PDB file of C-alpha atoms in Angstrom:
ATOM      1  CA  MET I   1      -0.011   0.018   0.001  1.00  0.00           C
ATOM      2  CA  ASP I   2       1.490   3.366  -0.957  1.00  0.00           C
ATOM      3  CA  PRO I   3       2.101   5.761   2.061  1.00  0.00           C
ATOM      4  CA  ASN I   4      -0.672   8.239   1.283  1.00  0.00           C
ATOM      5  CA  THR I   5      -3.226   5.450   0.919  1.00  0.00           C
ATOM      6  CA  LEU I   6      -1.971   3.847   4.078  1.00  0.00           C
ATOM      7  CA  HIS I   7      -2.243   7.097   5.975  1.00  0.00           C
ATOM      8  CA  TYR I   8      -5.931   7.700   5.168  1.00  0.00           C
ATOM      9  CA  ASP I   9      -6.783   4.055   5.768  1.00  0.00           C
ATOM     10  CA  ALA I  10      -5.082   4.029   9.202  1.00  0.00           C
ATOM     11  CA  ILE I  11      -6.547   5.144  12.532  1.00  0.00           C
ATOM     12  CA  VAL I  12      -4.538   8.311  13.288  1.00  0.00           C
ATOM     13  CA  VAL I  13      -4.449   9.701  16.915  1.00  0.00           C
ATOM     14  CA  ASP I  14      -2.741  12.859  18.127  1.00  0.00           C
ATOM     15  CA  ALA I  15      -2.312  12.553  21.921  1.00  0.00           C
ATOM     16  CA  HIS I  16      -1.862  16.279  22.656  1.00  0.00           C
ATOM     17  CA  CYS I  17      -2.905  19.708  21.402  1.00  0.00           C
ATOM     18  CA  ASP I  18      -3.747  23.004  23.080  1.00  0.00           C
ATOM     19  CA  THR I  19      -6.349  24.234  20.666  1.00  0.00           C
ATOM     20  CA  LEU I  20      -9.234  24.705  23.144  1.00  0.00           C
ATOM     21  CA  GLY I  21      -7.576  27.759  24.662  1.00  0.00           C
ATOM     22  CA  ASP I  22      -7.567  29.630  21.303  1.00  0.00           C
ATOM     23  CA  VAL I  23     -11.215  28.606  20.756  1.00  0.00           C
ATOM     24  CA  LEU I  24     -12.216  29.850  24.236  1.00  0.00           C
ATOM     25  CA  GLU I  25     -10.413  33.216  23.602  1.00  0.00           C
ATOM     26  CA  GLY I  26     -12.328  33.620  20.397  1.00  0.00           C
ATOM     27  CA  LYS I  27      -9.258  33.566  18.201  1.00  0.00           C
ATOM     28  CA  ARG I  28     -10.938  31.070  15.852  1.00  0.00           C
ATOM     29  CA  SER I  29     -13.725  28.481  15.578  1.00  0.00           C
ATOM     30  CA  LEU I  30     -13.023  24.743  15.931  1.00  0.00           C
ATOM     31  CA  ALA I  31     -15.484  24.173  13.080  1.00  0.00           C
ATOM     32  CA  GLU I  32     -14.076  26.559  10.482  1.00  0.00           C
ATOM     33  CA  ARG I  33     -10.751  26.434   8.615  1.00  0.00           C
ATOM     34  CA  SER I  34      -8.412  29.200   9.771  1.00  0.00           C
ATOM     35  CA  ASN I  35      -5.186  30.630   8.537  1.00  0.00           C
ATOM     36  CA  SER I  36      -3.907  30.895  12.105  1.00  0.00           C
ATOM     37  CA  GLY I  37      -2.960  28.235  14.587  1.00  0.00           C
ATOM     38  CA  HIS I  38      -2.615  24.532  13.793  1.00  0.00           C
ATOM     39  CA  VAL I  39      -5.827  22.689  14.432  1.00  0.00           C
ATOM     40  CA  ASP I  40      -9.457  22.915  13.404  1.00  0.00           C
ATOM     41  CA  LEU I  41     -11.892  20.260  12.199  1.00  0.00           C
ATOM     42  CA  PRO I  42     -11.352  20.940   8.445  1.00  0.00           C
ATOM     43  CA  ARG I  43      -7.596  20.660   8.870  1.00  0.00           C
ATOM     44  CA  LEU I  44      -7.816  17.551  11.043  1.00  0.00           C
ATOM     45  CA  ARG I  45      -9.961  15.978   8.312  1.00  0.00           C
ATOM     46  CA  GLU I  46      -7.577  17.003   5.563  1.00  0.00           C
ATOM     47  CA  GLY I  47      -4.689  15.564   7.641  1.00  0.00           C
ATOM     48  CA  GLY I  48      -6.475  12.230   8.016  1.00  0.00           C
ATOM     49  CA  VAL I  49      -6.637  12.487  11.810  1.00  0.00           C
ATOM     50  CA  THR I  50      -9.185  10.108  13.425  1.00  0.00           C
ATOM     51  CA  ALA I  51      -8.905  11.230  17.025  1.00  0.00           C
ATOM     52  CA  GLN I  52      -7.469  14.303  18.721  1.00  0.00           C
ATOM     53  CA  LEU I  53      -6.793  14.641  22.405  1.00  0.00           C
ATOM     54  CA  PHE I  54      -7.669  18.140  23.399  1.00  0.00           C
ATOM     55  CA  ALA I  55      -5.777  19.174  26.530  1.00  0.00           C
ATOM     56  CA  CYS I  56      -7.266  21.719  28.951  1.00  0.00           C
ATOM     57  CA  PHE I  57      -4.394  23.896  29.964  1.00  0.00           C
ATOM     58  CA  VAL I  58      -4.798  26.424  32.737  1.00  0.00           C
ATOM     59  CA  PRO I  59      -2.711  29.592  32.524  1.00  0.00           C
ATOM     60  CA  VAL I  60      -0.096  29.830  35.281  1.00  0.00           C
ATOM     61  CA  GLU I  61      -1.542  33.065  36.661  1.00  0.00           C
ATOM     62  CA  GLU I  62      -4.863  31.288  37.240  1.00  0.00           C
ATOM     63  CA  TYR I  63      -3.461  28.311  39.197  1.00  0.00           C
ATOM     64  CA  HIS I  64      -4.588  29.537  42.601  1.00  0.00           C
ATOM     65  CA  ARG I  65      -7.571  31.669  41.667  1.00  0.00           C
ATOM     66  CA  SER I  66      -9.839  29.952  39.126  1.00  0.00           C
ATOM     67  CA  ALA I  67      -8.154  26.851  37.755  1.00  0.00           C
ATOM     68  CA  THR I  68     -11.342  24.830  37.884  1.00  0.00           C
ATOM     69  CA  ARG I  69     -13.334  27.451  36.052  1.00  0.00           C
ATOM     70  CA  HIS I  70     -10.711  27.755  33.262  1.00  0.00           C
ATOM     71  CA  ALA I  71     -10.640  24.008  32.785  1.00  0.00           C
ATOM     72  CA  MET I  72     -14.390  23.776  32.684  1.00  0.00           C
ATOM     73  CA  GLN I  73     -14.587  26.535  30.120  1.00  0.00           C
ATOM     74  CA  ARG I  74     -12.241  24.661  27.850  1.00  0.00           C
ATOM     75  CA  LEU I  75     -14.197  21.416  28.361  1.00  0.00           C
ATOM     76  CA  ASP I  76     -17.341  23.327  27.334  1.00  0.00           C
ATOM     77  CA  MET I  77     -15.743  24.433  24.060  1.00  0.00           C
ATOM     78  CA  LEU I  78     -15.456  20.765  22.960  1.00  0.00           C
ATOM     79  CA  HIS I  79     -18.791  19.740  24.257  1.00  0.00           C
ATOM     80  CA  GLN I  80     -20.401  22.718  22.465  1.00  0.00           C
ATOM     81  CA  ALA I  81     -18.685  21.774  19.203  1.00  0.00           C
ATOM     82  CA  ILE I  82     -19.988  18.231  19.555  1.00  0.00           C
ATOM     83  CA  GLU I  83     -23.560  19.511  20.098  1.00  0.00           C
ATOM     84  CA  ASP I  84     -23.296  22.007  17.176  1.00  0.00           C
ATOM     85  CA  TYR I  85     -21.612  19.677  14.712  1.00  0.00           C
ATOM     86  CA  PRO I  86     -22.727  16.066  15.487  1.00  0.00           C
ATOM     87  CA  GLY I  87     -21.889  14.975  11.978  1.00  0.00           C
ATOM     88  CA  GLU I  88     -18.329  16.119  12.306  1.00  0.00           C
ATOM     89  CA  ILE I  89     -17.077  15.366  15.765  1.00  0.00           C
ATOM     90  CA  THR I  90     -17.941  13.003  18.626  1.00  0.00           C
ATOM     91  CA  LEU I  91     -16.723  12.539  22.177  1.00  0.00           C
ATOM     92  CA  ALA I  92     -14.418   9.492  22.759  1.00  0.00           C
ATOM     93  CA  THR I  93     -14.321   8.079  26.269  1.00  0.00           C
ATOM     94  CA  GLY I  94     -12.978   4.715  25.107  1.00  0.00           C
ATOM     95  CA  ALA I  95     -11.364   2.988  22.123  1.00  0.00           C
ATOM     96  CA  THR I  96     -14.740   1.811  20.871  1.00  0.00           C
ATOM     97  CA  ASP I  97     -15.711   5.463  20.197  1.00  0.00           C
ATOM     98  CA  ILE I  98     -12.574   6.042  18.119  1.00  0.00           C
ATOM     99  CA  ARG I  99     -13.216   2.924  15.981  1.00  0.00           C
ATOM    100  CA  ARG I 100     -16.837   4.081  15.454  1.00  0.00           C
ATOM    101  CA  ALA I 101     -15.709   7.570  14.512  1.00  0.00           C
ATOM    102  CA  LYS I 102     -13.388   6.085  11.904  1.00  0.00           C
ATOM    103  CA  ALA I 103     -16.193   3.954  10.496  1.00  0.00           C
ATOM    104  CA  GLU I 104     -18.593   6.895  10.356  1.00  0.00           C
ATOM    105  CA  GLY I 105     -16.075   9.404   8.966  1.00  0.00           C
ATOM    106  CA  LYS I 106     -16.101  11.630  12.076  1.00  0.00           C
ATOM    107  CA  ILE I 107     -13.358  13.008  14.250  1.00  0.00           C
ATOM    108  CA  ALA I 108     -13.182  11.710  17.808  1.00  0.00           C
ATOM    109  CA  GLY I 109     -12.392  14.246  20.480  1.00  0.00           C
ATOM    110  CA  ILE I 110     -10.702  13.040  23.629  1.00  0.00           C
ATOM    111  CA  LEU I 111     -10.604  15.324  26.651  1.00  0.00           C
ATOM    112  CA  GLY I 112      -7.586  15.715  28.974  1.00  0.00           C
ATOM    113  CA  LEU I 113      -6.335  17.995  31.701  1.00  0.00           C
ATOM    114  CA  GLU I 114      -2.797  19.328  31.397  1.00  0.00           C
ATOM    115  CA  GLY I 115      -2.011  19.781  35.075  1.00  0.00           C
ATOM    116  CA  ALA I 116      -4.119  18.727  38.099  1.00  0.00           C
ATOM    117  CA  GLU I 117      -4.593  22.337  39.336  1.00  0.00           C
ATOM    118  CA  PRO I 118      -8.310  22.176  38.546  1.00  0.00           C
ATOM    119  CA  LEU I 119      -8.742  19.354  41.027  1.00  0.00           C
ATOM    120  CA  GLY I 120      -7.499  21.456  43.941  1.00  0.00           C
ATOM    121  CA  ASP I 121      -7.094  18.859  46.617  1.00  0.00           C
ATOM    122  CA  SER I 122     -10.391  17.053  45.923  1.00  0.00           C
ATOM    123  CA  ILE I 123     -10.947  13.517  44.621  1.00  0.00           C
ATOM    124  CA  GLU I 124     -14.606  14.419  44.252  1.00  0.00           C
ATOM    125  CA  VAL I 125     -13.726  17.081  41.670  1.00  0.00           C
ATOM    126  CA  LEU I 126     -11.780  14.427  39.797  1.00  0.00           C
ATOM    127  CA  HIS I 127     -14.971  12.371  39.736  1.00  0.00           C
ATOM    128  CA  CYS I 128     -16.783  15.284  38.217  1.00  0.00           C
ATOM    129  CA  PHE I 129     -14.193  15.757  35.487  1.00  0.00           C
ATOM    130  CA  TYR I 130     -14.468  12.075  34.765  1.00  0.00           C
ATOM    131  CA  ARG I 131     -18.224  12.367  34.337  1.00  0.00           C
ATOM    132  CA  LEU I 132     -17.632  15.201  31.903  1.00  0.00           C
ATOM    133  CA  GLY I 133     -15.565  12.918  29.759  1.00  0.00           C
ATOM    134  CA  VAL I 134     -11.976  13.524  30.822  1.00  0.00           C
ATOM    135  CA  ARG I 135      -9.909  10.445  30.163  1.00  0.00           C
ATOM    136  CA  ASN I 136      -6.338  11.792  30.278  1.00  0.00           C
ATOM    137  CA  LEU I 137      -4.698  13.578  33.235  1.00  0.00           C
ATOM    138  CA  GLY I 138      -1.302  15.162  33.081  1.00  0.00           C
ATOM    139  CA  LEU I 139      -0.480  15.584  36.741  1.00  0.00           C
ATOM    140  CA  THR I 140       1.494  18.812  36.345  1.00  0.00           C
ATOM    141  CA  TRP I 141       2.538  21.442  33.891  1.00  0.00           C
ATOM    142  CA  ASN I 142       6.027  22.740  34.632  1.00  0.00           C
ATOM    143  CA  PHE I 143       5.408  23.831  38.241  1.00  0.00           C
ATOM    144  CA  ARG I 144       4.219  22.482  41.644  1.00  0.00           C
ATOM    145  CA  ASN I 145       0.626  21.673  42.424  1.00  0.00           C
ATOM    146  CA  ASP I 146      -1.081  19.541  45.064  1.00  0.00           C
ATOM    147  CA  THR I 147      -0.184  16.290  43.319  1.00  0.00           C
ATOM    148  CA  ALA I 148       3.506  16.689  42.485  1.00  0.00           C
ATOM    149  CA  ASP I 149       6.237  18.955  41.185  1.00  0.00           C
ATOM    150  CA  GLY I 150       6.687  19.939  37.545  1.00  0.00           C
ATOM    151  CA  VAL I 151       9.927  19.654  35.679  1.00  0.00           C
ATOM    152  CA  MET I 152      10.866  23.283  36.216  1.00  0.00           C
ATOM    153  CA  GLU I 153      10.918  23.066  39.998  1.00  0.00           C
ATOM    154  CA  GLY I 154      14.632  22.352  39.989  1.00  0.00           C
ATOM    155  CA  PRO I 155      16.944  19.544  41.046  1.00  0.00           C
ATOM    156  CA  ASN I 156      15.228  19.069  44.380  1.00  0.00           C
ATOM    157  CA  ALA I 157      11.753  18.701  42.941  1.00  0.00           C
ATOM    158  CA  ARG I 158       9.556  16.370  44.939  1.00  0.00           C
ATOM    159  CA  GLY I 159       7.689  13.311  43.650  1.00  0.00           C
ATOM    160  CA  LEU I 160       4.004  12.512  44.294  1.00  0.00           C
ATOM    161  CA  SER I 161       2.366  13.943  47.313  1.00  0.00           C
ATOM    162  CA  GLU I 162       0.035  11.796  49.413  1.00  0.00           C
ATOM    163  CA  PHE I 163      -2.788  13.362  47.457  1.00  0.00           C
ATOM    164  CA  GLY I 164      -0.945  12.672  44.173  1.00  0.00           C
ATOM    165  CA  VAL I 165      -0.732   8.972  45.083  1.00  0.00           C
ATOM    166  CA  ARG I 166      -4.537   8.956  45.706  1.00  0.00           C
ATOM    167  CA  VAL I 167      -5.122  10.701  42.349  1.00  0.00           C
ATOM    168  CA  VAL I 168      -3.078   8.099  40.433  1.00  0.00           C
ATOM    169  CA  GLU I 169      -4.882   5.266  42.263  1.00  0.00           C
ATOM    170  CA  GLU I 170      -8.281   6.794  41.602  1.00  0.00           C
ATOM    171  CA  CYS I 171      -7.489   7.404  37.929  1.00  0.00           C
ATOM    172  CA  ASN I 172      -6.516   3.704  37.658  1.00  0.00           C
ATOM    173  CA  ARG I 173      -9.849   2.756  39.154  1.00  0.00           C
ATOM    174  CA  LEU I 174     -11.948   5.130  37.090  1.00  0.00           C
ATOM    175  CA  GLY I 175     -10.184   4.604  33.792  1.00  0.00           C
ATOM    176  CA  ILE I 176      -8.252   7.816  33.244  1.00  0.00           C
ATOM    177  CA  ILE I 177      -4.795   7.639  31.557  1.00  0.00           C
ATOM    178  CA  ILE I 178      -2.047   9.164  33.673  1.00  0.00           C
ATOM    179  CA  ASP I 179       0.240  11.418  31.635  1.00  0.00           C
ATOM    180  CA  VAL I 180       3.807  12.133  32.862  1.00  0.00           C
ATOM    181  CA  SER I 181       4.893  14.763  30.346  1.00  0.00           C
ATOM    182  CA  HIS I 182       5.974  17.925  32.274  1.00  0.00           C
ATOM    183  CA  LEU I 183       6.381  15.887  35.506  1.00  0.00           C
ATOM    184  CA  ALA I 184       9.636  16.204  37.449  1.00  0.00           C
ATOM    185  CA  ALA I 185      11.890  13.080  37.457  1.00  0.00           C
ATOM    186  CA  ALA I 186      10.875  12.131  41.024  1.00  0.00           C
ATOM    187  CA  GLY I 187       7.219  12.261  40.038  1.00  0.00           C
ATOM    188  CA  VAL I 188       7.813  10.065  36.987  1.00  0.00           C
ATOM    189  CA  ARG I 189       9.563   7.547  39.226  1.00  0.00           C
ATOM    190  CA  ASP I 190       6.727   7.569  41.747  1.00  0.00           C
ATOM    191  CA  VAL I 191       3.974   7.286  39.101  1.00  0.00           C
ATOM    192  CA  LEU I 192       5.694   4.252  37.597  1.00  0.00           C
ATOM    193  CA  GLU I 193       5.829   2.678  41.029  1.00  0.00           C
ATOM    194  CA  VAL I 194       2.224   3.449  41.987  1.00  0.00           C
ATOM    195  CA  SER I 195       0.259   3.058  38.767  1.00  0.00           C
ATOM    196  CA  GLN I 196      -1.263  -0.362  38.030  1.00  0.00           C
ATOM    197  CA  GLN I 197      -2.183   0.784  34.534  1.00  0.00           C
ATOM    198  CA  PRO I 198      -0.040   1.817  31.546  1.00  0.00           C
ATOM    199  CA  VAL I 199       1.020   5.466  31.654  1.00  0.00           C
ATOM    200  CA  ILE I 200       1.924   7.723  28.825  1.00  0.00           C
ATOM    201  CA  ALA I 201       4.211  10.690  28.149  1.00  0.00           C
ATOM    202  CA  SER I 202       1.860  12.304  25.612  1.00  0.00           C
ATOM    203  CA  HIS I 203       4.268  14.870  24.188  1.00  0.00           C
ATOM    204  CA  SER I 204       7.913  14.204  25.158  1.00  0.00           C
ATOM    205  CA  ASN I 205      10.933  13.144  23.068  1.00  0.00           C
ATOM    206  CA  ALA I 206      14.078  11.092  23.788  1.00  0.00           C
ATOM    207  CA  ARG I 207      16.741  13.063  25.723  1.00  0.00           C
ATOM    208  CA  ALA I 208      19.485  10.803  24.352  1.00  0.00           C
ATOM    209  CA  LEU I 209      18.787  12.131  20.940  1.00  0.00           C
ATOM    210  CA  PHE I 210      18.320  15.787  21.993  1.00  0.00           C
ATOM    211  CA  ASP I 211      19.255  17.005  25.401  1.00  0.00           C
ATOM    212  CA  HIS I 212      16.354  19.036  26.805  1.00  0.00           C
ATOM    213  CA  TYR I 213      14.960  18.848  30.362  1.00  0.00           C
ATOM    214  CA  ARG I 214      11.397  18.158  28.903  1.00  0.00           C
ATOM    215  CA  ASN I 215      12.599  15.073  27.061  1.00  0.00           C
ATOM    216  CA  LEU I 216      12.815  11.604  28.682  1.00  0.00           C
ATOM    217  CA  THR I 217      15.888   9.679  29.700  1.00  0.00           C
ATOM    218  CA  ASP I 218      16.374   6.182  28.466  1.00  0.00           C
ATOM    219  CA  ALA I 219      15.747   4.974  32.014  1.00  0.00           C
ATOM    220  CA  GLN I 220      12.436   6.769  32.103  1.00  0.00           C
ATOM    221  CA  ILE I 221      11.517   5.395  28.680  1.00  0.00           C
ATOM    222  CA  ALA I 222      12.325   1.885  29.911  1.00  0.00           C
ATOM    223  CA  GLY I 223      10.121   2.370  32.902  1.00  0.00           C
ATOM    224  CA  ILE I 224       7.165   3.488  30.833  1.00  0.00           C
ATOM    225  CA  VAL I 225       7.714   0.590  28.461  1.00  0.00           C
ATOM    226  CA  ALA I 226       7.868  -1.911  31.313  1.00  0.00           C
ATOM    227  CA  GLY I 227       4.359  -0.876  32.425  1.00  0.00           C
ATOM    228  CA  GLY I 228       3.009  -1.173  28.915  1.00  0.00           C
ATOM    229  CA  GLY I 229       2.821   2.554  28.300  1.00  0.00           C
ATOM    230  CA  LEU I 230       3.593   4.985  25.500  1.00  0.00           C
ATOM    231  CA  ILE I 231       5.971   7.818  24.539  1.00  0.00           C
ATOM    232  CA  GLY I 232       4.322  10.457  22.372  1.00  0.00           C
ATOM    233  CA  VAL I 233       6.814  11.923  19.917  1.00  0.00           C
ATOM    234  CA  THR I 234       6.218  15.677  19.907  1.00  0.00           C
ATOM    235  CA  PHE I 235       6.794  18.280  17.210  1.00  0.00           C
ATOM    236  CA  VAL I 236       7.866  21.122  19.512  1.00  0.00           C
ATOM    237  CA  ASN I 237      10.802  22.802  17.862  1.00  0.00           C
ATOM    238  CA  ALA I 238      12.619  23.422  21.177  1.00  0.00           C
ATOM    239  CA  PHE I 239      12.503  19.654  22.010  1.00  0.00           C
ATOM    240  CA  LEU I 240      14.051  18.733  18.668  1.00  0.00           C
ATOM    241  CA  ASN I 241      16.916  20.951  17.726  1.00  0.00           C
ATOM    242  CA  ARG I 242      19.158  23.858  18.646  1.00  0.00           C
ATOM    243  CA  PRO I 243      18.608  26.427  17.239  1.00  0.00           C
ATOM    244  CA  ALA I 244      14.937  25.599  17.478  1.00  0.00           C
ATOM    245  CA  GLY I 245      14.148  27.588  14.398  1.00  0.00           C
ATOM    246  CA  GLU I 246      15.998  25.192  12.221  1.00  0.00           C
ATOM    247  CA  ALA I 247      14.003  22.085  13.330  1.00  0.00           C
ATOM    248  CA  THR I 248      12.328  20.117  10.557  1.00  0.00           C
ATOM    249  CA  ILE I 249      10.199  17.053  10.086  1.00  0.00           C
ATOM    250  CA  GLU I 250      13.414  15.083   9.768  1.00  0.00           C
ATOM    251  CA  HIS I 251      14.144  15.698  13.418  1.00  0.00           C
ATOM    252  CA  VAL I 252      10.710  14.317  14.292  1.00  0.00           C
ATOM    253  CA  LEU I 253      11.399  11.251  12.131  1.00  0.00           C
ATOM    254  CA  ASP I 254      14.755  10.858  13.873  1.00  0.00           C
ATOM    255  CA  GLN I 255      12.891  10.688  17.203  1.00  0.00           C
ATOM    256  CA  ILE I 256      10.455   8.108  15.855  1.00  0.00           C
ATOM    257  CA  ASP I 257      13.375   6.041  14.535  1.00  0.00           C
ATOM    258  CA  TYR I 258      15.148   6.147  17.852  1.00  0.00           C
ATOM    259  CA  LEU I 259      12.149   5.347  19.978  1.00  0.00           C
ATOM    260  CA  VAL I 260      10.998   2.482  17.732  1.00  0.00           C
ATOM    261  CA  ARG I 261      14.517   1.036  18.178  1.00  0.00           C
ATOM    262  CA  THR I 262      14.807   1.553  21.919  1.00  0.00           C
ATOM    263  CA  ALA I 263      11.215   1.494  23.253  1.00  0.00           C
ATOM    264  CA  GLY I 264       9.950  -0.875  20.589  1.00  0.00           C
ATOM    265  CA  PRO I 265       7.260  -0.364  17.947  1.00  0.00           C
ATOM    266  CA  ASP I 266       4.448  -1.089  20.451  1.00  0.00           C
ATOM    267  CA  HIS I 267       5.297   1.868  22.683  1.00  0.00           C
ATOM    268  CA  VAL I 268       5.505   4.916  20.392  1.00  0.00           C
ATOM    269  CA  THR I 269       2.648   7.237  19.559  1.00  0.00           C
ATOM    270  CA  ILE I 270       2.326  10.924  18.383  1.00  0.00           C
ATOM    271  CA  GLY I 271       1.605  13.972  20.519  1.00  0.00           C
ATOM    272  CA  SER I 272       2.112  17.036  18.350  1.00  0.00           C
ATOM    273  CA  ASP I 273       1.433  19.852  20.877  1.00  0.00           C
ATOM    274  CA  PHE I 274      -0.218  21.760  18.047  1.00  0.00           C
ATOM    275  CA  ASP I 275      -1.324  25.141  19.194  1.00  0.00           C
ATOM    276  CA  GLY I 276       0.992  24.971  22.152  1.00  0.00           C
ATOM    277  CA  ALA I 277       4.351  25.705  20.580  1.00  0.00           C
ATOM    278  CA  THR I 278       6.204  26.547  17.377  1.00  0.00           C
ATOM    279  CA  MET I 279       6.312  23.705  14.870  1.00  0.00           C
ATOM    280  CA  PRO I 280       9.057  22.393  12.610  1.00  0.00           C
ATOM    281  CA  ALA I 281       9.315  22.893   8.875  1.00  0.00           C
ATOM    282  CA  GLY I 282       7.239  20.237   7.099  1.00  0.00           C
ATOM    283  CA  LEU I 283       4.705  19.884  10.017  1.00  0.00           C
ATOM    284  CA  GLU I 284       3.279  23.355  10.008  1.00  0.00           C
ATOM    285  CA  ASP I 285      -0.228  22.281  10.930  1.00  0.00           C
ATOM    286  CA  ALA I 286      -2.556  19.281  11.083  1.00  0.00           C
ATOM    287  CA  THR I 287      -2.900  19.043   7.350  1.00  0.00           C
ATOM    288  CA  ARG I 288       0.753  17.883   7.230  1.00  0.00           C
ATOM    289  CA  TYR I 289       0.234  14.560   8.955  1.00  0.00           C
ATOM    290  CA  PRO I 290       0.491  12.511   5.729  1.00  0.00           C
ATOM    291  CA  ALA I 291       4.054  13.714   5.296  1.00  0.00           C
ATOM    292  CA  LEU I 292       4.901  11.953   8.546  1.00  0.00           C
ATOM    293  CA  THR I 293       3.567   8.670   7.227  1.00  0.00           C
ATOM    294  CA  VAL I 294       5.481   9.153   3.935  1.00  0.00           C
ATOM    295  CA  GLY I 295       8.576   9.911   5.975  1.00  0.00           C
ATOM    296  CA  MET I 296       8.295   6.757   8.112  1.00  0.00           C
ATOM    297  CA  ALA I 297       7.759   4.592   4.952  1.00  0.00           C
ATOM    298  CA  THR I 298      10.686   6.213   3.234  1.00  0.00           C
ATOM    299  CA  ARG I 299      12.891   5.384   6.253  1.00  0.00           C
ATOM    300  CA  GLY I 300      11.953   1.735   6.005  1.00  0.00           C
ATOM    301  CA  HIS I 301       9.328   1.277   8.720  1.00  0.00           C
ATOM    302  CA  SER I 302       6.903  -1.502   8.047  1.00  0.00           C
ATOM    303  CA  GLU I 303       3.180  -0.954   7.418  1.00  0.00           C
ATOM    304  CA  GLU I 304       2.532  -2.645  10.724  1.00  0.00           C
ATOM    305  CA  THR I 305       4.868  -0.310  12.645  1.00  0.00           C
ATOM    306  CA  ILE I 306       3.500   2.771  10.911  1.00  0.00           C
ATOM    307  CA  ARG I 307      -0.130   1.817  11.832  1.00  0.00           C
ATOM    308  CA  LYS I 308       0.952   1.248  15.433  1.00  0.00           C
ATOM    309  CA  VAL I 309       2.711   4.557  15.722  1.00  0.00           C
ATOM    310  CA  LEU I 310      -0.088   6.486  13.999  1.00  0.00           C
ATOM    311  CA  GLY I 311      -2.806   5.277  16.273  1.00  0.00           C
ATOM    312  CA  LEU I 312      -3.075   1.543  17.125  1.00  0.00           C
ATOM    313  CA  ASN I 313      -0.673   1.834  20.072  1.00  0.00           C
ATOM    314  CA  PHE I 314      -2.781   4.616  21.618  1.00  0.00           C
ATOM    315  CA  LEU I 315      -5.896   2.663  20.860  1.00  0.00           C
ATOM    316  CA  ARG I 316      -4.521  -0.315  22.837  1.00  0.00           C
ATOM    317  CA  VAL I 317      -3.625   1.687  25.941  1.00  0.00           C
ATOM    318  CA  PHE I 318      -6.903   3.727  25.759  1.00  0.00           C
ATOM    319  CA  GLU I 319      -8.846   0.447  25.678  1.00  0.00           C
ATOM    320  CA  GLN I 320      -6.876  -1.127  28.445  1.00  0.00           C
ATOM    321  CA  VAL I 321      -7.176   1.877  30.753  1.00  0.00           C
ATOM    322  CA  THR I 322     -10.857   2.790  30.104  1.00  0.00           C
ATOM    323  CA  GLY I 323     -12.052  -0.780  29.744  1.00  0.00           C
ATOM    324  CA  ARG I 324     -13.826  -0.049  26.532  1.00  0.00           C
TER     325      ARG I 324
END
């Protein structure tokens, strides 16, 4: 099968974007093609994307004032789009929903929290977010909250708090994927010890290939793999190359090559971070996804491996964690 045909035949999942913030601020509509930003429904469709995980990121200045409100407003943006455009997008709370979306020609929207600030210190609030469809929880952004420390808290950053342990355990019970991107090293260690379900790093690259504090060490990668989890290759320029402005799709393909070799083809997925950072040449927005498939094929990856990286690996973990 030629790479373009393979791409549009495959289930394609992007495990991280920050688009809902722009939609909430009125910069553009999710339903209409825009010349700004990276993601909207027309561009996802053109790029052959089956499912997009929409992260709800709370601005740092709102951490202690109104984090829950900000997260709820972002959730509402996706729920409103689903109500307004039922023929275009559907909510995915399990792998079954993604498969159905593919069969029906729709885009599946997955909801996640990027940082546990909206929970405060309440397991009950976590339950409410679950009922609203949240199925992915990144415990921190770059800084400290009630669950753990983020990666920018420095060399003495702490791991999981007592509340953080409870959150991981409750997410395991409910069926919410734990995401360790942005988490300090001690927190990654603790999550891998506590979690009884696979965990993901939705948008992190391999530090051995490019030394950046947001990328994962080989030991962290091995720990995620041992638990059956996933590393989401991300397109963020700054995590790929120095100078960042010279990053290209080839650097992303280098990361895929490295992770397929070291983590194995069953443990690699894609987490673009579209609308959250500057993108490399060749992956300017969601319409460029087919170029990634062409690049993987050109570099000799098998059809089986390409399908896994594009979406089947995420589907496996999503099904295992959510139970559906």
